[in-house]
Amino acid sequence: MENQRNLILAVVLCALLLFGWDSAVTYFYPHANKPVVAAASPSPAAGGTPTREGGLMNAADRAAEVRDLKSALAAPGRIAIAAPGLSGSINPAGALLDDLVTVRHKNVELTGPERIFSPVGTPAEHYAQIGWDGQNVEIPAPNTLWAAPAGAKLTPETPVTLTWTNAAGLVFEITYAIDKDYMITANAKVANRGTAPVTVTPFARLGRTKKTASLDTWNIHSGPFGAFDEKVSFGTNYDDINELPGAVQVNEGKTDWIGFTDIYWMSALVPGSPTASSNYRAIGGDLYQANMFYQPVAVAPGQSAGTSTRLFAGAKEGDVLSAYQKTGIANFSLAIDWGWFRWFEEPIFWLLKKLFSIAGNFGVAIILLTLIVRGIMFPVAQRQFSSMAAMKAIQPKMKALQERFKDDKQALQQETMKLYKSEGVNPLGGCLPIFLQIPIFFALYKTLTLAVEMRHQPFVLWIKDLSAPDPAHILNLFGVLPFTVPAFLGIGVLAVLLGVTMWLQFKLNPSSPDPVQQQVFGIMPWLMMFIMAPFAAGLLIYWITSNLLTIAQQKYLYARHPQMKALVDKERADVAAAKKTAK
């Protein structure tokens, strides 16, 4: 009766885990690239849940963005930007950087480059502005038309200078320069050719809509962020700003850099002065600003004053961010939200990239990483088998102790520990390999989730994106049937392989004499098949490879320890005989 009660409890808990897993995965591990098969197009009013990719989720907004973007970029006078990392144009109205796309990264539909900035007024509005505030002085307005040299084009070899002169003789000048990656430098200068002194306050601003934000979760931040007093802060969300007085958050400490982040992309302002202050501001209509202010500057007649601001707008590539950090931008590489386990995740990512450079395929790199991990852990596995053999050898003595001290639990525990010590047995030796694999697995999970280098990386055949779930779902016959499979039933080929290899792995392990444990271990591989199905294909490839290597390793170690194999075979025979007798 007790065994039946335990079995029923185990089955109920497994069912709760299985059917509650969909909600848990949606909250803790949202992913953008779930395959959609023959899905109806959303209605114009339909919204959507933000994804890892970010971007407009409303169908009407997407249509309007295409239309408005075409109109905005067709306006005359735009100054072209052409660099290895970024392309786009500068808007002479306001001297705005409002048209930037990444050259090295495609958008989620693989139809064109990933857009970072879009003009003001478009549904995907995102821009950078360099400007000045001042009292009793005419300053450039947001729609002021700036002058540029004829045929000007911003490239790494050719900076571009825009100028505007007010009626009092103040000459405002912005010189933009761009590098080969994602950094634009804006040198802003005011020359006083008038007859009266003036005081101006230089500023730099990022503006964007929340509509294009990627999903903000408990372990991956999307929203306002920055570094203050050399400490990176991911603590502010868009909604947090709305709840503050005046919808403004003033940042404390020295501003090292400030901006907005999505999971893969970011825009950030880096001040050229150590005394810059900053804030985040909500201006309504899902629009937000990250503002950076320099100290007021007095400019006497015949004098000039200038500031320098760097703007990063692009992909959060680890090597690129680290290179910028070496130029003096405090903790810029930490713009990637690795979390508490960065010390372990970054080395794993570094190794993956090295293996990728050798293999040319990130899926193969993951397999090679698994081989390296299992190779390093092979001596541990040998000790594990020795520990298992020793535990099996002392089972008769353990049973004798249990009979002798069945009414005295404390004495039984003390005598058991003495037995372990005298026999040189470590009862936890079999758990060590599992504990050693947990940080590897978590580091790979974070890498697949965060690293833009893993985005859209193919493996073989139908696996086109290792950072997304397996798209080949069995229940809709791999896309032949016109319906979208619910996430908790979205069992793909990789998930099935995971269940089968785990089942084979368990079959090689010694059988437990407890029938409840036998049932649990019988269910576990297929339960894990459901649990892991929604995760990134790269994670499943890692786990399948690890299971296959474990099977091969067990075969080898059984060959090296025939006494262990004999014990396992005897246990299986005893279990089978017990089942036959029970029937």
PDB file of N, CA, C and O in Angstrom, residues 4 9 167 213 238 244 352 398-399 481:
ATOM      1  N   GLN A   4       2.332   1.815  -3.399  1.00  0.00           N
ATOM      2  CA  GLN A   4       1.332   2.323  -4.337  1.00  0.00           C
ATOM      3  C   GLN A   4       1.072   3.813  -4.105  1.00  0.00           C
ATOM      4  O   GLN A   4       0.934   4.587  -5.052  1.00  0.00           O
ATOM      5  N   LEU A   9       1.784   9.381  -5.943  1.00  0.00           N
ATOM      6  CA  LEU A   9       2.313  10.722  -5.674  1.00  0.00           C
ATOM      7  C   LEU A   9       3.359  11.114  -6.709  1.00  0.00           C
ATOM      8  O   LEU A   9       3.369  12.259  -7.202  1.00  0.00           O
ATOM      9  N   ALA A 167      21.380  84.214 -35.696  1.00  0.00           N
ATOM     10  CA  ALA A 167      21.389  85.626 -36.094  1.00  0.00           C
ATOM     11  C   ALA A 167      22.385  86.454 -35.307  1.00  0.00           C
ATOM     12  O   ALA A 167      22.813  87.528 -35.755  1.00  0.00           O
ATOM     13  N   ALA A 213      11.021  47.084 -28.022  1.00  0.00           N
ATOM     14  CA  ALA A 213      11.895  46.482 -27.016  1.00  0.00           C
ATOM     15  C   ALA A 213      11.804  44.958 -27.036  1.00  0.00           C
ATOM     16  O   ALA A 213      10.744  44.381 -27.301  1.00  0.00           O
ATOM     17  N   TYR A 238      11.306  50.181 -18.185  1.00  0.00           N
ATOM     18  CA  TYR A 238      10.525  51.270 -18.764  1.00  0.00           C
ATOM     19  C   TYR A 238       9.373  51.671 -17.838  1.00  0.00           C
ATOM     20  O   TYR A 238       9.140  52.857 -17.584  1.00  0.00           O
ATOM     21  N   LEU A 244       7.625  57.223 -11.501  1.00  0.00           N
ATOM     22  CA  LEU A 244       8.368  58.216 -10.725  1.00  0.00           C
ATOM     23  C   LEU A 244       7.731  59.596 -10.855  1.00  0.00           C
ATOM     24  O   LEU A 244       7.046  59.894 -11.849  1.00  0.00           O
ATOM     25  N   LEU A 352      33.883  28.274 -26.939  1.00  0.00           N
ATOM     26  CA  LEU A 352      32.984  27.990 -28.056  1.00  0.00           C
ATOM     27  C   LEU A 352      33.419  28.736 -29.317  1.00  0.00           C
ATOM     28  O   LEU A 352      33.410  28.186 -30.420  1.00  0.00           O
ATOM     29  N   MET A 398      25.662  -3.187   4.973  1.00  0.00           N
ATOM     30  CA  MET A 398      24.674  -2.145   5.200  1.00  0.00           C
ATOM     31  C   MET A 398      23.350  -2.755   5.685  1.00  0.00           C
ATOM     32  O   MET A 398      22.717  -2.253   6.620  1.00  0.00           O
ATOM     33  N   LYS A 399      22.937  -3.850   5.046  1.00  0.00           N
ATOM     34  CA  LYS A 399      21.696  -4.497   5.449  1.00  0.00           C
ATOM     35  C   LYS A 399      21.780  -5.046   6.862  1.00  0.00           C
ATOM     36  O   LYS A 399      20.793  -4.991   7.624  1.00  0.00           O
ATOM     37  N   LEU A 481       1.067  19.583 -41.435  1.00  0.00           N
ATOM     38  CA  LEU A 481      -0.279  19.920 -40.989  1.00  0.00           C
ATOM     39  C   LEU A 481      -0.350  21.390 -40.611  1.00  0.00           C
ATOM     40  O   LEU A 481       0.541  21.899 -39.930  1.00  0.00           O
TER      41      LEU A 481
END
